[in-house]
PDB file of C-alpha atoms in Angstrom:
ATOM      1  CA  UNK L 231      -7.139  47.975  29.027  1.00 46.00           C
ATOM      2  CA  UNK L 232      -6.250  49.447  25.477  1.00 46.00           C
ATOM      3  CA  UNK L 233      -2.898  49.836  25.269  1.00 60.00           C
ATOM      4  CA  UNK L 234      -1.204  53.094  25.060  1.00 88.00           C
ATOM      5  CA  UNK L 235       0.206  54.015  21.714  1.00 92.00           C
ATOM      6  CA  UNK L 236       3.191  56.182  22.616  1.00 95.00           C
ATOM      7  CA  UNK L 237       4.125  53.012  24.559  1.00 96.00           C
ATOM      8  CA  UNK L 238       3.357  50.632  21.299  1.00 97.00           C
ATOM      9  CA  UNK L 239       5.658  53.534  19.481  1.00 97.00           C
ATOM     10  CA  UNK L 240       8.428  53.543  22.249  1.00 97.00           C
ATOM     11  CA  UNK L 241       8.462  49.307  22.100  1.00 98.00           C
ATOM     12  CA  UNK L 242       8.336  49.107  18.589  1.00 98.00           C
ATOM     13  CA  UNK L 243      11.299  51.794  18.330  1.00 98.00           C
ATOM     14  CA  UNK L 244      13.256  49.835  20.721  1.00 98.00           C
ATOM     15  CA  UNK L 245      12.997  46.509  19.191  1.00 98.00           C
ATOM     16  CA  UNK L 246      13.843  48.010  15.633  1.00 98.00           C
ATOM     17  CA  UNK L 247      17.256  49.699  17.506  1.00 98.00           C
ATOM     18  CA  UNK L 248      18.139  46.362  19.411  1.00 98.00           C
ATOM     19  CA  UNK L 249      20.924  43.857  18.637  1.00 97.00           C
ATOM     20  CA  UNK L 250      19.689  41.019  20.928  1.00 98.00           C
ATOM     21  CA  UNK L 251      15.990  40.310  22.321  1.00 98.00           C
ATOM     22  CA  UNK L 252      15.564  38.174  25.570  1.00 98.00           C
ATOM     23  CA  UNK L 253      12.555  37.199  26.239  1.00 98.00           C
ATOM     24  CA  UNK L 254      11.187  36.239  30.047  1.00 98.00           C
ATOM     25  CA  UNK L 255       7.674  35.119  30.410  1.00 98.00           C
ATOM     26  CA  UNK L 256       5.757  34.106  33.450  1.00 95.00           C
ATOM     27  CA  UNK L 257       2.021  31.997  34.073  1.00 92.00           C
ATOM     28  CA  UNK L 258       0.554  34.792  32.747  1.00 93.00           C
ATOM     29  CA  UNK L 259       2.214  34.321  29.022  1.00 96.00           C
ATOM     30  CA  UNK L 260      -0.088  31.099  28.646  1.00 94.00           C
ATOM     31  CA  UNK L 261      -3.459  32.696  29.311  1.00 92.00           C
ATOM     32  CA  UNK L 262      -4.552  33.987  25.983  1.00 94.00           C
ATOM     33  CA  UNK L 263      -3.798  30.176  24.832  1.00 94.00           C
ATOM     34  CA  UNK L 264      -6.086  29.359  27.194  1.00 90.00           C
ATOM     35  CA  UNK L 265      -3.895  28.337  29.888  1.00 90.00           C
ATOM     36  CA  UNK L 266      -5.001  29.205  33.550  1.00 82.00           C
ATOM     37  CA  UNK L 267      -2.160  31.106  35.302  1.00 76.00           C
ATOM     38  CA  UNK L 268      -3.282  29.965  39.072  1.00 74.00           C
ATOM     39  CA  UNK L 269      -2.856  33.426  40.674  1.00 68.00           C
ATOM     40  CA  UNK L 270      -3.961  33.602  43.691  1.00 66.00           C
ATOM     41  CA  UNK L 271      -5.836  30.663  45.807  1.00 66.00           C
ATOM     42  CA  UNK L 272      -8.941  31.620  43.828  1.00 71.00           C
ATOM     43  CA  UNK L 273      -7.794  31.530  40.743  1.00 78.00           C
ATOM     44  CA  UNK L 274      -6.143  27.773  41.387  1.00 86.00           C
ATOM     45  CA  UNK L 275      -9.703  26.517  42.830  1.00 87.00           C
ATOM     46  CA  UNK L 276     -11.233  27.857  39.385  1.00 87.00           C
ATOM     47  CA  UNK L 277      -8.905  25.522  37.388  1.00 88.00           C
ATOM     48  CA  UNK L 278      -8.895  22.584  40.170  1.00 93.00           C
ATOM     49  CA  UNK L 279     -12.545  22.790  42.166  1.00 93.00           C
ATOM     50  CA  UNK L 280     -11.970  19.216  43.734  1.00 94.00           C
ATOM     51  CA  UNK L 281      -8.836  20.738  45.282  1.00 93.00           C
ATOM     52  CA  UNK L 282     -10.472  23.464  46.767  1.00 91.00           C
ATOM     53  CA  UNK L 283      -8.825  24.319  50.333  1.00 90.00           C
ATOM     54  CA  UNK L 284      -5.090  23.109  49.067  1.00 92.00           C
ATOM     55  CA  UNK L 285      -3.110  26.230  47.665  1.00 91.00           C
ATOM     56  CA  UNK L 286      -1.300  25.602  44.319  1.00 91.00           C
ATOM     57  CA  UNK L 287       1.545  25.747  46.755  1.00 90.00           C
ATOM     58  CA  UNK L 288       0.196  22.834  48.450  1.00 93.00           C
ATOM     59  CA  UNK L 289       0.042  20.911  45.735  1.00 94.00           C
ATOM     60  CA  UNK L 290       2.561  21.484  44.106  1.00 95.00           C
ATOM     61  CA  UNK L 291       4.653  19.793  46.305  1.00 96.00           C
ATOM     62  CA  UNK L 292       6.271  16.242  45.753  1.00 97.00           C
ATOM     63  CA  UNK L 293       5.225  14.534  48.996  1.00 97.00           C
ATOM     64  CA  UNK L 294       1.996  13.767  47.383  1.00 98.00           C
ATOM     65  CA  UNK L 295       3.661  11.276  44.740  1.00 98.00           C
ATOM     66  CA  UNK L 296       4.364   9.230  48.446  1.00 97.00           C
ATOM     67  CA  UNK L 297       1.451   9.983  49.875  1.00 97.00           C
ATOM     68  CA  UNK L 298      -0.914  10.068  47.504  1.00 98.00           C
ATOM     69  CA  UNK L 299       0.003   9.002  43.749  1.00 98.00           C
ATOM     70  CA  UNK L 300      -2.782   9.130  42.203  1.00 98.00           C
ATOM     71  CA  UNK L 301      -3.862  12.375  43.171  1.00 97.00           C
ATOM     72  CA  UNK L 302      -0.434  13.806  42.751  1.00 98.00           C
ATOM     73  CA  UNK L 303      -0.573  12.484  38.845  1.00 98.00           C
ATOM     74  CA  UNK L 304      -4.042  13.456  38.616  1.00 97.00           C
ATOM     75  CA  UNK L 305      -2.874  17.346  38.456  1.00 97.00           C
ATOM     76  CA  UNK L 306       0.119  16.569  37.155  1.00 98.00           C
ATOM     77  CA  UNK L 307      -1.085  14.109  34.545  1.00 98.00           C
ATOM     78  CA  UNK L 308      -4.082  16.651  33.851  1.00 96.00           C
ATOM     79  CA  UNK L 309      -1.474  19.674  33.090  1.00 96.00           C
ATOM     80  CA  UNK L 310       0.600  17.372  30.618  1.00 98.00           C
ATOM     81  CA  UNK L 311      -2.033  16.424  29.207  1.00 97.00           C
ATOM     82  CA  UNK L 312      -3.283  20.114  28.676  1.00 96.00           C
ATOM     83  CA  UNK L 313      -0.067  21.365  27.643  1.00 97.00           C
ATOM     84  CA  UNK L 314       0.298  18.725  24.887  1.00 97.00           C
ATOM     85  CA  UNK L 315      -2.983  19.712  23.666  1.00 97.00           C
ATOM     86  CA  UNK L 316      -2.850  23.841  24.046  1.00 95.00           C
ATOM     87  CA  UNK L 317      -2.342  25.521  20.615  1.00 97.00           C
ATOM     88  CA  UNK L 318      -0.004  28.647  21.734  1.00 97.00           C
ATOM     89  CA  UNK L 319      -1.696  32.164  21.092  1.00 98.00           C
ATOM     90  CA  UNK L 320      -0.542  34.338  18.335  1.00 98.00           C
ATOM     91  CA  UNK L 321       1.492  36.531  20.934  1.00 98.00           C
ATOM     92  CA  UNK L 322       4.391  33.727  20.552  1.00 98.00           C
ATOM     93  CA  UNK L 323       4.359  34.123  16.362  1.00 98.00           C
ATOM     94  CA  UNK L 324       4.989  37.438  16.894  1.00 98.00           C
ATOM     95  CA  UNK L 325       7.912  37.060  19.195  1.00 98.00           C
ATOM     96  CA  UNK L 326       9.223  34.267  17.115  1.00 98.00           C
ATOM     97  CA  UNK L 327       9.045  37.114  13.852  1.00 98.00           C
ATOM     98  CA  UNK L 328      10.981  39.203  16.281  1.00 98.00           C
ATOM     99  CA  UNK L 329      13.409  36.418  17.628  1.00 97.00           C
ATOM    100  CA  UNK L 330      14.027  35.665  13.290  1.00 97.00           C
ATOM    101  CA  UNK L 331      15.906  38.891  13.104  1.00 96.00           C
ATOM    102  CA  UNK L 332      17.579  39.354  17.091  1.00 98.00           C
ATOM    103  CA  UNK L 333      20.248  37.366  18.716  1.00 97.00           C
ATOM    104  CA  UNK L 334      17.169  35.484  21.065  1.00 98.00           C
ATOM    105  CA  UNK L 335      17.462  33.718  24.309  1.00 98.00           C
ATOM    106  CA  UNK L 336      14.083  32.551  26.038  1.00 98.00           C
ATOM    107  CA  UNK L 337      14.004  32.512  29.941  1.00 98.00           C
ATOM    108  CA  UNK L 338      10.658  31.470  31.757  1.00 98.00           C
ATOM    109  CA  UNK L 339       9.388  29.873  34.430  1.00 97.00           C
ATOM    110  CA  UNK L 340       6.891  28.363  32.390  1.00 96.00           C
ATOM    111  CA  UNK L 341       6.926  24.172  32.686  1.00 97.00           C
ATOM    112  CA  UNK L 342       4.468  24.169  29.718  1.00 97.00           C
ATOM    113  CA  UNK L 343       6.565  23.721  26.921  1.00 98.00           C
ATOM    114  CA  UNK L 344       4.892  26.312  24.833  1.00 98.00           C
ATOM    115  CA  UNK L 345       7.863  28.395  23.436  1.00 98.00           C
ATOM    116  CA  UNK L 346       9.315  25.017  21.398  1.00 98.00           C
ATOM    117  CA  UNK L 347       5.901  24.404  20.426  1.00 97.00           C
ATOM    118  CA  UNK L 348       5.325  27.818  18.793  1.00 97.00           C
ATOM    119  CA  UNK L 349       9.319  26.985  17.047  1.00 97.00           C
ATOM    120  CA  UNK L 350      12.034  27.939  19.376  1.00 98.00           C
ATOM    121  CA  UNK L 351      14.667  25.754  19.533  1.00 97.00           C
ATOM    122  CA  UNK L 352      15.449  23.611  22.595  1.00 97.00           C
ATOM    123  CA  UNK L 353      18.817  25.508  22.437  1.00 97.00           C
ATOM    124  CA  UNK L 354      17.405  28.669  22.909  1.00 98.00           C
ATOM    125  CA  UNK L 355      15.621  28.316  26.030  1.00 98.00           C
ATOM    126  CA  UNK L 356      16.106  28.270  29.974  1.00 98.00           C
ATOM    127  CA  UNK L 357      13.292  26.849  31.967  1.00 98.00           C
ATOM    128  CA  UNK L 358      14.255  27.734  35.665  1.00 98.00           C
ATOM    129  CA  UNK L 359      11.740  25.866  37.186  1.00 98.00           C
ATOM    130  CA  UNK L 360      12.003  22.875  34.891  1.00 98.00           C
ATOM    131  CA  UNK L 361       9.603  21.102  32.777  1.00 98.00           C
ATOM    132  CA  UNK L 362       6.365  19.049  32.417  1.00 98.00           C
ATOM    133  CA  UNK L 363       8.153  17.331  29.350  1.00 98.00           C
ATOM    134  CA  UNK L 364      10.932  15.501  31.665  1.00 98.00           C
ATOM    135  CA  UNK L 365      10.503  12.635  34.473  1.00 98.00           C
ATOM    136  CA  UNK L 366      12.464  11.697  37.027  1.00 98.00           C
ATOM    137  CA  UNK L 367      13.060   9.229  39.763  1.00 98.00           C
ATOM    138  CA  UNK L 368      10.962  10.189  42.992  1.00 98.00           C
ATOM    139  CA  UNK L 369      14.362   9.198  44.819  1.00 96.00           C
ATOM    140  CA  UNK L 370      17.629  10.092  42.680  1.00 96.00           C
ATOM    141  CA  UNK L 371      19.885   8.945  45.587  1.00 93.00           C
ATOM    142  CA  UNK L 372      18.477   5.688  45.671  1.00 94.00           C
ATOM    143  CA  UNK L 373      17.242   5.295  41.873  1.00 94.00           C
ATOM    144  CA  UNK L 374      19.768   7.099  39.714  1.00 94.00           C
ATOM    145  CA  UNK L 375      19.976  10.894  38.725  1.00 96.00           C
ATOM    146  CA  UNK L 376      18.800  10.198  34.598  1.00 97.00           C
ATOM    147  CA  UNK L 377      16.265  13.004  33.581  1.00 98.00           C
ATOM    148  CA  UNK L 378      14.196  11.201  30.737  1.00 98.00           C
ATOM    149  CA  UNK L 379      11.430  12.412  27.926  1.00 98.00           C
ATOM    150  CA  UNK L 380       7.988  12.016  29.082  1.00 98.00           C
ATOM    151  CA  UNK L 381       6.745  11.637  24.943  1.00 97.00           C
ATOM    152  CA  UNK L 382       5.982   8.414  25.525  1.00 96.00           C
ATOM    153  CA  UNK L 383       3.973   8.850  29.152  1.00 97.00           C
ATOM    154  CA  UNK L 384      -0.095   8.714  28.707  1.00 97.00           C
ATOM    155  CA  UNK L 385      -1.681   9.774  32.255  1.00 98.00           C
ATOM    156  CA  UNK L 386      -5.781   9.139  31.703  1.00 98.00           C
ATOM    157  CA  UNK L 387      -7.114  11.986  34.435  1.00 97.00           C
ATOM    158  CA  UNK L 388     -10.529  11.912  36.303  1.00 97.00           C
ATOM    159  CA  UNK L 389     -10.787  15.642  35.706  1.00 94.00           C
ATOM    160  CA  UNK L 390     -14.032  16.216  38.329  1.00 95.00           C
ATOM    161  CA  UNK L 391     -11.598  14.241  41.059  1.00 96.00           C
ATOM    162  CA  UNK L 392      -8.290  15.271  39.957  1.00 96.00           C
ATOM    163  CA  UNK L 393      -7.462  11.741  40.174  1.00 98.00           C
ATOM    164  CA  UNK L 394      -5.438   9.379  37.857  1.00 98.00           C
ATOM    165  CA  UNK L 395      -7.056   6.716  36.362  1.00 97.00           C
ATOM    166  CA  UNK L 396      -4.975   3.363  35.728  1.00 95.00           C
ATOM    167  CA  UNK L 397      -1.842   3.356  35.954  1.00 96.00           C
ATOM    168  CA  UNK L 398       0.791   5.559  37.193  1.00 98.00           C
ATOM    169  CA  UNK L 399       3.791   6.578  35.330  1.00 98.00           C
ATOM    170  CA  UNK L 400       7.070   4.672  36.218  1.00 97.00           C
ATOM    171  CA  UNK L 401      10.229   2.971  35.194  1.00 96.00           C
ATOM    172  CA  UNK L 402      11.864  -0.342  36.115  1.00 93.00           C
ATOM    173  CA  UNK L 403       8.400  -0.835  37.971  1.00 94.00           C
ATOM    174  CA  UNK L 404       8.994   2.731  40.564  1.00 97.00           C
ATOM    175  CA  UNK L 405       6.728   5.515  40.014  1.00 98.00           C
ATOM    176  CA  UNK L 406       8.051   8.107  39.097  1.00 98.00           C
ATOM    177  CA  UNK L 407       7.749  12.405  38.670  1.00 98.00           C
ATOM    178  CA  UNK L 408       7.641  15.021  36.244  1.00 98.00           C
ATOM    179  CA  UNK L 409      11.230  16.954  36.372  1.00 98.00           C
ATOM    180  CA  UNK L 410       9.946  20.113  37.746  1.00 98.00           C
ATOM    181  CA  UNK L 411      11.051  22.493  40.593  1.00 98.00           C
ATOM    182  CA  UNK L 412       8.283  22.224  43.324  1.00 97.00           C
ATOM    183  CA  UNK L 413       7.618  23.555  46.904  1.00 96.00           C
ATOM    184  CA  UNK L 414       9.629  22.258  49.511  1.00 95.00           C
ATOM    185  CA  UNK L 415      11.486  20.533  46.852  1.00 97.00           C
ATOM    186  CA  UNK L 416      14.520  18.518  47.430  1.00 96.00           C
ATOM    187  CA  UNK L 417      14.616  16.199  44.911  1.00 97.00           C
ATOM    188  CA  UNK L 418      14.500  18.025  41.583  1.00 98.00           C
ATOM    189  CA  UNK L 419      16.994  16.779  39.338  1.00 98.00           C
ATOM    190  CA  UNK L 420      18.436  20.257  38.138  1.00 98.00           C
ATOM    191  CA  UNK L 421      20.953  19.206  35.280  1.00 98.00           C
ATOM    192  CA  UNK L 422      18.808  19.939  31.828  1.00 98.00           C
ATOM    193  CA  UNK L 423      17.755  23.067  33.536  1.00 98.00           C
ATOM    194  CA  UNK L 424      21.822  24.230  34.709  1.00 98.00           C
ATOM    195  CA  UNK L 425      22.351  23.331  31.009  1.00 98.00           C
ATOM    196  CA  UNK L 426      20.427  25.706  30.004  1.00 98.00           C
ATOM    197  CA  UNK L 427      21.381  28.179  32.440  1.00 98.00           C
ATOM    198  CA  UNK L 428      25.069  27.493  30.758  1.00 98.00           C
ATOM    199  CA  UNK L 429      24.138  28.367  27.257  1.00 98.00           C
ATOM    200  CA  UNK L 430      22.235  31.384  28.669  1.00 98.00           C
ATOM    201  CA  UNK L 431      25.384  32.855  30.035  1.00 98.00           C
ATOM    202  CA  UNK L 432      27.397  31.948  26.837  1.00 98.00           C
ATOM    203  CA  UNK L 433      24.401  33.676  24.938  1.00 98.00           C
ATOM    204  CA  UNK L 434      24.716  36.893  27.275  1.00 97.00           C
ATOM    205  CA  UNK L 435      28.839  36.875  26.401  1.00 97.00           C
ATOM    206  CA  UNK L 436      28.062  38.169  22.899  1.00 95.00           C
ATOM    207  CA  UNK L 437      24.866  40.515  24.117  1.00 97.00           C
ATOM    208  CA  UNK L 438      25.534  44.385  23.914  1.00 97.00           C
ATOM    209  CA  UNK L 439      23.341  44.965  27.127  1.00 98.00           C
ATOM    210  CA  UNK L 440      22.778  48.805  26.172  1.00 97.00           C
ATOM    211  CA  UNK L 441      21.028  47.520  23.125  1.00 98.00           C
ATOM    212  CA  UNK L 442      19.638  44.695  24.479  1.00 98.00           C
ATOM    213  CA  UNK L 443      15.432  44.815  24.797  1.00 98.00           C
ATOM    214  CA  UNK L 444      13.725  42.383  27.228  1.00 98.00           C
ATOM    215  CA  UNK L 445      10.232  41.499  26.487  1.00 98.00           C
ATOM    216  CA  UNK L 446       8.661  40.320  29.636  1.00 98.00           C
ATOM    217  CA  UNK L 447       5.304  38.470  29.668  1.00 98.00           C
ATOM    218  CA  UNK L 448       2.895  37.326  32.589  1.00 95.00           C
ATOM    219  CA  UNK L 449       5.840  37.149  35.154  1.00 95.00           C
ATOM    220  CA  UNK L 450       3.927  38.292  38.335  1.00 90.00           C
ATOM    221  CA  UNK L 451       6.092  39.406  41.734  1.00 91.00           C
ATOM    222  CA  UNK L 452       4.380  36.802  44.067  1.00 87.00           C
ATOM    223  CA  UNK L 453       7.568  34.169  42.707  1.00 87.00           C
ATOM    224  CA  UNK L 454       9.762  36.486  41.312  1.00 93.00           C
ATOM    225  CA  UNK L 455      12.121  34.237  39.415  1.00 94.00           C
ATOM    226  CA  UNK L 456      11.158  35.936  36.094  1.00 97.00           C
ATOM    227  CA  UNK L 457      10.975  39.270  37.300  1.00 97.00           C
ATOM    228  CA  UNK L 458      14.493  39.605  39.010  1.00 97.00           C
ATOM    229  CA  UNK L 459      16.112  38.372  36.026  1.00 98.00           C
ATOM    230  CA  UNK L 460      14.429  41.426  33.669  1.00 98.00           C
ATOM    231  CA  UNK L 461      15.276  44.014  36.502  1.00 98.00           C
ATOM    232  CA  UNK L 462      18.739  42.844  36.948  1.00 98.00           C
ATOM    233  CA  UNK L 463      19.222  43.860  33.139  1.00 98.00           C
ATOM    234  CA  UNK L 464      17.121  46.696  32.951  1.00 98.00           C
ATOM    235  CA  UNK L 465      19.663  48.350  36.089  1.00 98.00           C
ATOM    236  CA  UNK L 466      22.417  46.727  34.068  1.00 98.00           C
ATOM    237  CA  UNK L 467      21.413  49.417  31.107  1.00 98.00           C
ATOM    238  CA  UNK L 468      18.925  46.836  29.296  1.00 98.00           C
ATOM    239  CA  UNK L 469      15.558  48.126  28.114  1.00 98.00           C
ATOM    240  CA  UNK L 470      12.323  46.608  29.488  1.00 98.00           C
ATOM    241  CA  UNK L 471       9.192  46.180  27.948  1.00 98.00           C
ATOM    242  CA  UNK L 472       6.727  44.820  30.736  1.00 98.00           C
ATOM    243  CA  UNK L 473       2.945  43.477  30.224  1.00 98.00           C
ATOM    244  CA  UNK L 474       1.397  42.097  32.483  1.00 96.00           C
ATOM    245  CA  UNK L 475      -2.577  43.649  33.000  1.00 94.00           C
ATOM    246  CA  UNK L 476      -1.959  43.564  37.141  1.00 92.00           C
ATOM    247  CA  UNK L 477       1.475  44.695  37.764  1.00 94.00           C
ATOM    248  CA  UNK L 478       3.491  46.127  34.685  1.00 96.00           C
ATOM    249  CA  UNK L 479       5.419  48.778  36.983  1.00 96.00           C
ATOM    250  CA  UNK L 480       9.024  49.117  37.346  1.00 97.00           C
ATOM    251  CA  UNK L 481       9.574  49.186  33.621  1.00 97.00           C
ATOM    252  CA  UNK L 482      10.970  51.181  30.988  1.00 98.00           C
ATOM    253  CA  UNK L 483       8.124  50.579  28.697  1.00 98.00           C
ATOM    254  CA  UNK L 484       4.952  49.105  30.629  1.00 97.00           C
ATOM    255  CA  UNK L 485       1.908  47.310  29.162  1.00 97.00           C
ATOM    256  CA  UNK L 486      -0.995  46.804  31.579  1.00 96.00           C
ATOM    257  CA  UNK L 487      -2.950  44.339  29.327  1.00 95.00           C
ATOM    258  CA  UNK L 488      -2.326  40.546  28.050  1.00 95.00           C
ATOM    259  CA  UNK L 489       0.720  39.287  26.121  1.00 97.00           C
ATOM    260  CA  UNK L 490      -1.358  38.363  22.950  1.00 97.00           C
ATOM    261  CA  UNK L 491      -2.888  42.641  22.614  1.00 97.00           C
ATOM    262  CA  UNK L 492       0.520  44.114  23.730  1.00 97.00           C
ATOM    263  CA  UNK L 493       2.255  42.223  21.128  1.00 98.00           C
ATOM    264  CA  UNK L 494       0.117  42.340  18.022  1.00 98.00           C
ATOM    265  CA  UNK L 495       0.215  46.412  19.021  1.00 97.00           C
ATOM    266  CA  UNK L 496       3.787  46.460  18.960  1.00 98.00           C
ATOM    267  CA  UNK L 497       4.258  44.371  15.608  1.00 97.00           C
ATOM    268  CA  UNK L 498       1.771  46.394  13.809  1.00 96.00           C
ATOM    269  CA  UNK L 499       3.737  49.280  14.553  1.00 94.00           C
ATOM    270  CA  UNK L 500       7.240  48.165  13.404  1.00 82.00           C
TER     271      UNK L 500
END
């Protein structure tokens, strides 16, 4: 859908009035990278046929590293290794351009590690949900709470079977799992990620919230993580600049297309 230009003139207005930019991004931000964004069951069988019949919210679940490792670090080992690869679309320059002149904070639910690859700073960012990035013990009662880098982690993937090939990541000879929230989830080491949650709240104690403008991007309502955090600040006086091509209501200033065409719009009209 072309976007509208009174709303490319009311975003680009906004942004050039604001004193601080947050930015919230969803699945959906990674999909002009190339990324798939897994909505619905259909969607998720596109990306993963061998999986067909398990939701993503089946998978994505951390009984599989216990039950069955290899297939567990065959979709996670085949995400990390298409995250590393994935060259971020220009939609992230642009908010980077924008984040060069705003007080910026970065909040998504994204585990892809996109927004320091495109040049925000660690220090800058709040991944709710965790990330692909980080490892973990399966069992941080019994092995020891220590969230590590997973730089040095290669997983080789049997993409048709979803299937690690070799072996499985692991430390002091235990395997081990990517620090990421999951379903049904009771292990997730959340430390790095209530870090960041810290220095998003010392961020906000300096934010002007009537001048604040919240560019949201591919946060969908089915997990709402993303969403409820740019509603809570758009009732709080906040502006909010939605896209999302499926469900950019409830906004101030609503883009029903992709994050890369909403924001090369909006830049070439500042």
């Amino acid at each position: 859908m072309v976007t509208k230009q009174e709303n490319v003139e009311r975003a680009a207005e906004a942004l050039a009035n604001a004193s601080a930019l947050l930015i919230t991004a969803g699945a959906g931000m990674g999909v002009d990278s190339g990324l798939p964004d897994f909505r619905g069951n259909n969607g998720f069988w596109n990306a993963y046929p061998a999986l067909h019949g398990y939701p993503f919210s089946a998978m994505a679940n951390p009984e599989w590293f216990t039950k069955d490792p290899t297939r567990a670090w065959g979709f996670y080992g085949h995400r990390l290794n298409l995250y590393r690869d994935v060259t971020p679309h220009m939609g992230f320059s642009i908010l980077k351009s924008f984040a060069n002149r705003l007080q910026t904070f970065v909040f998504t639910s994204n585990v892809d590690g996109q927004f320091q690859k495109a040049g925000f700073l660690e220090e800058q960012i709040c991944e709710c949900h965790g990330s692909i990035h980080w490892l973990q013990h399966l069992s941080p009662n019994q092995h020891g709470s220590e969230i590590w880098s997973a730089q040095e982690v290669e997983v080789e993937v049997n993409e048709e079977e979803v299937r690690a090939i070799g072996q499985l990541p692991s430390k002091d000879g235990r395997l081990v799992r990517p620090n990421i929230l999951m379903f049904g989830d009771w292990s997730w080491l959340s430390e790095r990620t209530d870090a960041q949650h810290e220095r998003m709240n010392s961020w906000f104690q300096n934010v002007d919230v009537s001048s604040l403008v919240v560019i949201e991007s591919g946060a969908g309502t089915a997990i709402p993580s993303v969403r409820n955090v740019s509603d809570r600040l758009r009732a709080a006086g906040a502006t909010l600049i939605r896209i999302n091509p499926r469900e950019s209501q409830g906004a101030d200033i609503p883009f029903a297309c992709g994050a890369e065409q909403a924001l090369r719009a909006i830049q070439e009209a500042g």
